CSV table of C-alpha atoms in Angstrom, one decimal:
chain,number,residue,atom,x,y,z
A,30,UNK,CA,20.6,-25.3,10.6
A,31,UNK,CA,17.4,-27.0,11.6
A,32,UNK,CA,14.2,-25.0,12.0
A,33,UNK,CA,10.5,-25.8,11.9
A,34,UNK,CA,9.5,-22.8,9.8
A,35,UNK,CA,11.5,-20.8,7.2
A,36,UNK,CA,9.9,-17.5,6.5
A,37,UNK,CA,11.0,-15.6,3.4
A,38,UNK,CA,10.4,-11.9,3.8
A,39,UNK,CA,10.1,-9.7,6.9
A,40,UNK,CA,7.1,-7.6,5.9
A,41,UNK,CA,3.9,-7.6,7.8
A,42,UNK,CA,2.8,-10.9,6.3
A,43,UNK,CA,5.9,-12.8,7.4
A,44,UNK,CA,6.1,-11.1,10.8
A,45,UNK,CA,2.5,-12.0,11.6
A,46,UNK,CA,3.1,-15.6,10.7
A,47,UNK,CA,6.3,-15.6,12.8
A,48,UNK,CA,4.6,-14.1,15.8
A,49,UNK,CA,1.7,-16.5,15.7
A,50,UNK,CA,3.9,-19.6,15.2
A,51,UNK,CA,6.3,-18.5,17.9
A,52,UNK,CA,3.5,-18.8,20.5
A,53,UNK,CA,4.3,-22.5,20.4
A,54,UNK,CA,7.7,-22.4,22.2
A,55,UNK,CA,8.7,-25.6,20.6
A,56,UNK,CA,8.6,-24.0,17.1
A,57,UNK,CA,12.0,-22.7,15.8
A,58,UNK,CA,11.5,-20.0,13.2
A,59,UNK,CA,14.0,-18.3,10.9
A,60,UNK,CA,13.1,-15.2,8.9
A,61,UNK,CA,15.3,-14.4,5.9
A,62,UNK,CA,15.0,-10.9,4.5
A,63,UNK,CA,16.7,-9.5,1.4
A,64,UNK,CA,16.7,-5.9,2.6
A,65,UNK,CA,18.7,-4.5,5.5
A,66,UNK,CA,15.6,-4.0,7.7
A,67,UNK,CA,12.3,-5.6,8.8
A,68,UNK,CA,8.9,-4.2,8.2
A,69,UNK,CA,8.7,-4.4,4.5
A,70,UNK,CA,7.3,-1.2,2.9
A,71,UNK,CA,6.0,-0.1,6.2
A,72,UNK,CA,9.6,0.5,7.4
A,73,UNK,CA,10.2,3.9,9.0
A,74,UNK,CA,13.3,5.6,10.4
A,75,UNK,CA,14.5,8.9,11.8
A,76,UNK,CA,16.4,11.2,9.4
A,77,UNK,CA,19.1,13.7,10.1
A,78,UNK,CA,16.5,16.2,11.3
A,79,UNK,CA,15.1,13.6,13.8
A,80,UNK,CA,11.9,13.4,11.8
A,81,UNK,CA,10.3,10.0,11.6
A,82,UNK,CA,9.8,9.3,7.9
A,83,UNK,CA,8.1,6.4,6.1
A,84,UNK,CA,10.9,5.3,3.8
A,85,UNK,CA,8.6,3.8,1.1
A,86,UNK,CA,5.9,6.3,1.1
A,87,UNK,CA,3.1,7.2,3.6
A,88,UNK,CA,1.5,4.3,5.5
A,89,UNK,CA,-1.6,5.0,7.4
A,90,UNK,CA,-3.1,2.1,9.2
A,91,UNK,CA,-6.9,1.9,8.9
A,92,UNK,CA,-9.3,-0.9,9.3
A,93,UNK,CA,-12.8,-1.9,10.3
A,94,UNK,CA,-11.5,-5.2,11.6
A,95,UNK,CA,-11.4,-5.0,15.4
A,96,UNK,CA,-9.6,-8.4,15.6
A,97,UNK,CA,-6.7,-7.1,13.6
A,98,UNK,CA,-6.7,-3.8,15.4
A,99,UNK,CA,-6.6,-5.5,18.8
A,100,UNK,CA,-3.9,-7.9,17.7
A,101,UNK,CA,-1.5,-5.2,16.5
A,102,UNK,CA,-2.3,-3.1,19.6
A,103,UNK,CA,-0.4,-5.7,21.6
A,104,UNK,CA,2.7,-4.4,20.0
A,105,UNK,CA,2.2,-0.6,19.9
A,106,UNK,CA,0.2,2.3,21.2
A,107,UNK,CA,-1.4,4.4,18.5
A,108,UNK,CA,-1.5,8.0,17.5
A,109,UNK,CA,-5.0,9.0,16.7
A,110,UNK,CA,-4.6,10.3,13.2
A,111,UNK,CA,-7.3,11.1,10.6
A,112,UNK,CA,-5.8,11.2,7.1
A,113,UNK,CA,-6.7,14.0,4.8
A,114,UNK,CA,-5.5,14.5,1.2
A,115,UNK,CA,-5.6,17.5,-1.1
A,116,UNK,CA,-5.3,17.5,-4.9
A,117,UNK,CA,-3.8,20.4,-6.8
A,118,UNK,CA,-6.3,21.0,-9.5
A,119,UNK,CA,-7.0,24.2,-11.5
A,120,UNK,CA,-4.7,26.2,-9.2
A,121,UNK,CA,-6.6,25.1,-6.1
A,122,UNK,CA,-5.9,22.6,-3.3
A,123,UNK,CA,-9.1,20.6,-3.3
A,124,UNK,CA,-10.1,17.8,-0.9
A,125,UNK,CA,-9.7,14.2,-2.2
A,126,UNK,CA,-11.6,11.8,-2.4
A,127,UNK,CA,-14.5,13.6,-4.2
A,128,UNK,CA,-17.0,14.9,-1.7
A,129,UNK,CA,-19.6,17.6,-1.6
A,130,UNK,CA,-16.8,20.0,-0.5
A,131,UNK,CA,-14.7,19.0,-3.5
A,132,UNK,CA,-17.5,19.7,-6.0
A,133,UNK,CA,-18.5,23.0,-4.4
A,134,UNK,CA,-14.9,24.3,-4.2
A,135,UNK,CA,-14.0,23.1,-7.7
A,136,UNK,CA,-17.0,24.6,-9.5
A,137,UNK,CA,-17.6,27.5,-7.1
A,138,UNK,CA,-21.1,26.3,-6.2
A,139,UNK,CA,-23.1,25.7,-3.1
A,140,UNK,CA,-24.8,22.4,-3.9
A,141,UNK,CA,-26.7,20.3,-1.3
A,142,UNK,CA,-26.1,16.6,-1.0
A,143,UNK,CA,-29.1,15.9,-3.2
A,144,UNK,CA,-28.1,18.5,-5.8
A,145,UNK,CA,-24.6,16.9,-5.9
A,146,UNK,CA,-26.3,13.6,-6.9
A,147,UNK,CA,-28.1,15.3,-9.8
A,148,UNK,CA,-24.9,17.1,-10.8
A,149,UNK,CA,-22.8,13.9,-11.0
A,150,UNK,CA,-25.6,12.3,-13.0
A,151,UNK,CA,-25.6,15.2,-15.5
A,152,UNK,CA,-21.8,14.8,-16.0
A,153,UNK,CA,-21.8,11.1,-16.8
A,154,UNK,CA,-21.2,9.9,-20.4
A,155,UNK,CA,-22.9,6.7,-21.4
A,156,UNK,CA,-20.2,4.3,-22.7
A,157,UNK,CA,-21.1,0.8,-23.8
A,158,UNK,CA,-19.5,-1.6,-23.9
A,159,UNK,CA,-16.9,-0.8,-21.2
A,160,UNK,CA,-13.5,-1.7,-22.8
A,161,UNK,CA,-10.9,0.2,-20.6
A,162,UNK,CA,-10.4,2.3,-17.6
A,163,UNK,CA,-11.1,5.6,-19.4
A,164,UNK,CA,-14.6,4.2,-20.3
A,165,UNK,CA,-15.2,3.4,-16.6
A,166,UNK,CA,-14.3,6.9,-15.6
A,167,UNK,CA,-16.4,8.6,-18.3
A,168,UNK,CA,-19.3,6.3,-17.5
A,169,UNK,CA,-19.2,7.0,-13.8
A,170,UNK,CA,-18.0,10.6,-13.5
A,171,UNK,CA,-18.0,12.3,-16.9
A,172,UNK,CA,-15.1,13.9,-18.8
A,173,UNK,CA,-14.4,17.0,-16.8
A,174,UNK,CA,-13.9,15.2,-13.5
A,175,UNK,CA,-12.0,12.4,-15.2
A,176,UNK,CA,-9.6,14.8,-16.9
A,177,UNK,CA,-9.0,16.9,-13.8
A,178,UNK,CA,-8.5,14.2,-11.3
A,179,UNK,CA,-7.8,10.8,-12.9
A,180,UNK,CA,-6.5,10.8,-16.5
A,181,UNK,CA,-3.1,12.3,-15.9
A,182,UNK,CA,-2.6,10.8,-12.5
A,183,UNK,CA,-3.3,7.3,-13.8
A,184,UNK,CA,-1.0,7.8,-16.7
A,185,UNK,CA,1.8,8.8,-14.3
A,186,UNK,CA,1.0,6.0,-11.9
A,187,UNK,CA,1.1,3.2,-14.5
A,188,UNK,CA,3.1,4.6,-17.4
A,189,UNK,CA,0.3,4.2,-19.9
A,190,UNK,CA,-3.0,6.0,-20.6
A,191,UNK,CA,-6.2,4.9,-18.9
A,192,UNK,CA,-7.5,4.1,-22.4
A,193,UNK,CA,-4.9,1.3,-22.6
A,194,UNK,CA,-5.6,-0.1,-19.1
A,195,UNK,CA,-8.0,-2.9,-18.2
A,196,UNK,CA,-11.3,-1.6,-16.7
A,197,UNK,CA,-10.3,-3.2,-13.3
A,198,UNK,CA,-7.6,-0.5,-12.8
A,199,UNK,CA,-10.3,2.2,-12.4
A,200,UNK,CA,-13.1,-0.2,-11.4
A,201,UNK,CA,-15.2,2.8,-10.2
A,202,UNK,CA,-15.0,6.4,-9.2
A,203,UNK,CA,-16.1,6.7,-5.6
A,204,UNK,CA,-18.1,9.7,-4.5
A,205,UNK,CA,-18.9,10.8,-1.0
A,206,UNK,CA,-22.2,12.7,-1.0
A,207,UNK,CA,-21.5,14.5,2.3
A,208,UNK,CA,-18.9,16.9,3.7
A,209,UNK,CA,-16.6,14.3,5.2
A,210,UNK,CA,-13.2,15.1,3.8
A,211,UNK,CA,-11.3,12.3,5.6
A,212,UNK,CA,-9.5,10.0,3.1
A,213,UNK,CA,-10.5,6.9,5.1
A,214,UNK,CA,-13.7,6.4,7.0
A,215,UNK,CA,-12.7,3.2,8.8
A,216,UNK,CA,-13.5,2.8,12.5
A,217,UNK,CA,-9.9,2.3,13.5
A,218,UNK,CA,-7.3,4.7,12.2
A,219,UNK,CA,-3.8,5.8,13.2
A,220,UNK,CA,-0.1,5.3,13.1
A,221,UNK,CA,2.1,3.5,15.7
A,222,UNK,CA,3.3,6.0,18.3
A,223,UNK,CA,6.9,4.8,18.2
A,224,UNK,CA,6.7,4.0,14.5
A,225,UNK,CA,6.1,0.9,12.4
A,226,UNK,CA,9.6,-0.5,12.8
A,227,UNK,CA,9.3,-0.5,16.6
A,228,UNK,CA,5.9,-2.3,16.3
A,229,UNK,CA,7.5,-4.9,14.0
A,230,UNK,CA,10.4,-5.4,16.4
A,231,UNK,CA,7.9,-6.1,19.2
A,232,UNK,CA,6.1,-8.7,17.0
A,233,UNK,CA,9.2,-10.9,16.7
A,234,UNK,CA,10.7,-10.2,20.1
A,235,UNK,CA,10.7,-13.9,21.0
A,236,UNK,CA,13.6,-16.2,21.7
A,237,UNK,CA,12.5,-18.8,19.2
A,238,UNK,CA,12.5,-16.3,16.3
A,239,UNK,CA,15.8,-15.6,14.5
A,240,UNK,CA,16.3,-13.1,11.6
A,241,UNK,CA,18.8,-12.9,8.8
A,242,UNK,CA,18.9,-9.6,7.0
A,243,UNK,CA,20.7,-8.6,3.8
A,244,UNK,CA,20.3,-12.2,2.6
A,245,UNK,CA,18.8,-13.8,-0.5
A,246,UNK,CA,17.1,-17.0,0.7
A,247,UNK,CA,18.3,-18.8,-2.4
A,248,UNK,CA,21.9,-18.3,-1.3
A,249,UNK,CA,21.4,-20.2,2.0
A,250,UNK,CA,18.3,-22.4,1.7
A,251,UNK,CA,20.4,-25.5,0.9
A,252,UNK,CA,22.1,-25.1,4.3
A,253,UNK,CA,18.8,-24.9,6.2
A,254,UNK,CA,16.7,-27.9,7.1
A,255,UNK,CA,13.1,-26.8,7.5
A,256,UNK,CA,9.7,-28.5,7.8
A,257,UNK,CA,7.7,-25.8,6.0
A,258,UNK,CA,8.4,-22.6,4.2
A,259,UNK,CA,6.2,-19.5,4.2
A,260,UNK,CA,7.1,-17.5,1.1
A,261,UNK,CA,6.2,-13.8,0.8
A,262,UNK,CA,8.5,-12.8,-2.0
A,263,UNK,CA,7.7,-12.4,-5.7
A,264,UNK,CA,6.2,-15.7,-6.9
A,265,UNK,CA,8.0,-15.5,-10.3
A,266,UNK,CA,11.4,-15.2,-8.5
A,267,UNK,CA,10.6,-18.4,-6.5
A,268,UNK,CA,10.3,-20.3,-9.8
A,269,UNK,CA,13.3,-18.6,-11.4
A,270,UNK,CA,11.1,-16.7,-13.8
A,271,UNK,CA,10.2,-19.9,-15.6
A,272,UNK,CA,7.3,-18.4,-17.5
A,273,UNK,CA,8.8,-14.9,-17.7
A,274,UNK,CA,9.1,-12.0,-15.3
A,275,UNK,CA,5.9,-10.5,-13.9
A,276,UNK,CA,5.4,-6.8,-14.5
A,277,UNK,CA,5.5,-4.5,-11.5
A,278,UNK,CA,5.2,-0.7,-11.2
A,279,UNK,CA,7.9,0.8,-9.0
A,280,UNK,CA,8.4,4.2,-7.3
A,281,UNK,CA,11.4,6.4,-7.0
A,282,UNK,CA,11.4,8.6,-3.8
A,283,UNK,CA,13.0,12.0,-3.5
A,284,UNK,CA,13.4,13.5,0.0
A,285,UNK,CA,13.8,17.2,0.6
A,286,UNK,CA,14.5,19.0,3.9
A,287,UNK,CA,13.1,22.5,4.3
A,288,UNK,CA,13.9,25.1,6.9
A,289,UNK,CA,10.3,25.8,7.9
A,290,UNK,CA,7.8,24.4,10.3
A,291,UNK,CA,5.2,23.6,7.6
A,292,UNK,CA,5.6,23.0,3.9
A,293,UNK,CA,2.0,22.3,2.7
A,294,UNK,CA,-1.6,22.3,4.0
A,295,UNK,CA,-2.1,18.6,4.3
A,296,UNK,CA,0.0,15.5,5.0
A,297,UNK,CA,-0.4,14.4,1.4
A,298,UNK,CA,-1.0,16.6,-1.7
A,299,UNK,CA,-1.7,14.9,-5.0
A,300,UNK,CA,-0.5,16.5,-8.3
A,301,UNK,CA,-2.5,14.8,-11.0
A,302,UNK,CA,-1.8,17.3,-13.8
A,303,UNK,CA,1.4,19.1,-12.8
A,304,UNK,CA,5.0,17.9,-12.5
A,305,UNK,CA,6.4,14.4,-13.0
A,306,UNK,CA,5.7,13.3,-9.4
A,307,UNK,CA,2.3,12.1,-8.3
A,308,UNK,CA,2.3,13.4,-4.7
A,309,UNK,CA,4.2,15.1,-1.9
A,310,UNK,CA,4.1,13.8,1.7
A,311,UNK,CA,5.0,15.9,4.7
A,312,UNK,CA,5.7,13.4,7.5
A,313,UNK,CA,5.4,15.8,10.5
A,314,UNK,CA,1.7,16.1,9.7
A,315,UNK,CA,1.3,12.3,10.1
A,316,UNK,CA,3.5,11.8,13.1
A,317,UNK,CA,2.5,15.0,14.9
A,318,UNK,CA,6.1,15.9,15.5
A,319,UNK,CA,7.1,19.5,16.1
A,320,UNK,CA,10.2,21.5,15.1
A,321,UNK,CA,11.4,24.3,13.0
A,322,UNK,CA,12.4,22.0,10.1
A,323,UNK,CA,10.4,19.7,8.0
A,324,UNK,CA,10.9,16.8,5.5
A,325,UNK,CA,8.9,16.1,2.4
A,326,UNK,CA,8.9,13.2,0.0
A,327,UNK,CA,8.1,13.3,-3.7
A,328,UNK,CA,7.0,10.1,-5.5
A,329,UNK,CA,7.9,9.3,-9.1
A,330,UNK,CA,6.3,6.1,-10.4
A,331,UNK,CA,8.7,4.3,-12.7
A,332,UNK,CA,9.6,0.9,-14.1
A,333,UNK,CA,12.4,0.2,-11.6
A,334,UNK,CA,13.6,-3.1,-10.1
A,335,UNK,CA,11.9,-2.7,-6.8
A,336,UNK,CA,8.4,-4.3,-7.1
A,337,UNK,CA,5.7,-2.1,-5.5
A,338,UNK,CA,2.4,-2.5,-7.5
A,339,UNK,CA,1.4,-5.7,-9.4
A,340,UNK,CA,0.3,-4.6,-12.9
A,341,UNK,CA,-3.5,-5.1,-12.8
A,342,UNK,CA,-4.2,-6.1,-16.4
A,343,UNK,CA,-5.5,-9.3,-17.9
A,344,UNK,CA,-2.1,-10.1,-19.6
A,345,UNK,CA,-0.2,-10.1,-16.4
A,346,UNK,CA,-2.9,-11.8,-14.4
A,347,UNK,CA,-2.8,-14.7,-16.9
A,348,UNK,CA,0.9,-15.0,-16.5
A,349,UNK,CA,0.5,-15.0,-12.7
A,350,UNK,CA,-2.0,-17.9,-13.0
A,351,UNK,CA,0.7,-20.0,-14.6
A,352,UNK,CA,2.8,-19.6,-11.5
A,353,UNK,CA,-0.1,-20.0,-9.1
A,354,UNK,CA,-0.9,-23.4,-10.6
A,355,UNK,CA,2.6,-24.5,-9.7
A,356,UNK,CA,2.4,-22.9,-6.2
A,357,UNK,CA,-0.9,-24.7,-5.5
A,358,UNK,CA,0.8,-28.0,-6.1
A,359,UNK,CA,3.6,-27.3,-3.5
A,360,UNK,CA,3.2,-29.4,-0.4
A,361,UNK,CA,5.4,-27.7,2.1
A,362,UNK,CA,5.4,-24.1,0.9
A,363,UNK,CA,2.8,-21.5,1.7
A,364,UNK,CA,2.6,-18.5,-0.6
A,365,UNK,CA,1.2,-15.4,1.1
A,366,UNK,CA,1.2,-11.6,0.7
A,367,UNK,CA,1.1,-9.1,-2.1
A,368,UNK,CA,4.2,-10.3,-4.0
A,369,UNK,CA,3.6,-14.0,-3.6
A,370,UNK,CA,0.0,-13.5,-4.7
A,371,UNK,CA,0.6,-10.8,-7.2
A,372,UNK,CA,-2.1,-8.5,-5.8
A,373,UNK,CA,-2.3,-5.3,-3.8
A,374,UNK,CA,-3.2,-5.6,-0.1
A,375,UNK,CA,-3.8,-3.0,2.5
A,376,UNK,CA,-1.8,-3.5,5.7
A,377,UNK,CA,-4.8,-4.8,7.7
A,378,UNK,CA,-5.6,-7.3,5.0
A,379,UNK,CA,-2.2,-9.0,5.1
A,380,UNK,CA,-2.4,-9.3,8.9
A,381,UNK,CA,-5.9,-10.7,8.7
A,382,UNK,CA,-4.9,-13.1,6.0
A,383,UNK,CA,-2.1,-14.5,8.1
A,384,UNK,CA,-4.3,-14.8,11.2
A,385,UNK,CA,-7.1,-16.6,9.3
A,386,UNK,CA,-4.6,-18.9,7.6
A,387,UNK,CA,-3.1,-19.7,11.0
A,388,UNK,CA,-6.6,-20.5,12.5
A,389,UNK,CA,-7.8,-22.6,9.6
A,390,UNK,CA,-4.8,-24.7,9.0
A,391,UNK,CA,-2.6,-26.7,11.4
A,392,UNK,CA,0.8,-25.2,11.0
């Protein structure tokens, strides 16, 4: 098989590259994906109750980048959705992130914006030097807020206590000194009306793009003649784990169907201190679907095989840099996306990255 571009991975990074490259009708593009579907972790599907679920956890598209928003709007209409999250703390469902409403509800006060500033200052503990994520939280928010919202949640998320994590993991504790309880404040927010999978299908609906699913690229690459590879998979896998396997945090998902119209007060409820899961998502509250049944998803962070979150500590970043040095020397391979670059990206960022790369370099 002869193609101009071999793209490994059918997530948003790979699909954006494919779409842009396919605008030149002379380009022949092959996408190879190990999973049974396109869309990466943004993949969604209908379950037995005809509820559209996000199979890998909730994905809310939000951006201040109009160029990215306009680009994706070619492939989907949007549901106008403003994401709100609650945290179950001290027996109450409290708005998250921490706003004036959060503080007033948690402490049964009626502080003004300026009084909240003073209150947070009074809670802070002076820690120097900053050695770990616990130090960051205590220095920025104080012990009570840290223990109620962040200490146990972070421990569940990463499998180790914040006192053992690099300061970069909790680089800061953001406060919003107003009553805006939206989780995101970006100018453009929403979810695709027909779902992310349909949007992704539209992105690659071109005759010069072919897709192979359920395929490990290493099993077929010797049979493919290509000019350039765009690789979006794990960088350590590309090099056969030459320097060792990079550490990722994974997530186990548990779906539950409930015979009721509504299960919880918000689309997402965090459980920082209770239970083994970190949060529950109720998808009808994201998609706006109606019906007498609902579906929820519980998330259990774990050390599974599926790579979700690069481990953001100095030890693993240094190992990644060994792989990056080899990748930088490659002449006909482009490494892009969260797995290939061993860093967390929001959805708008990977689309923007591919668009900028396409504009800056002759592909």
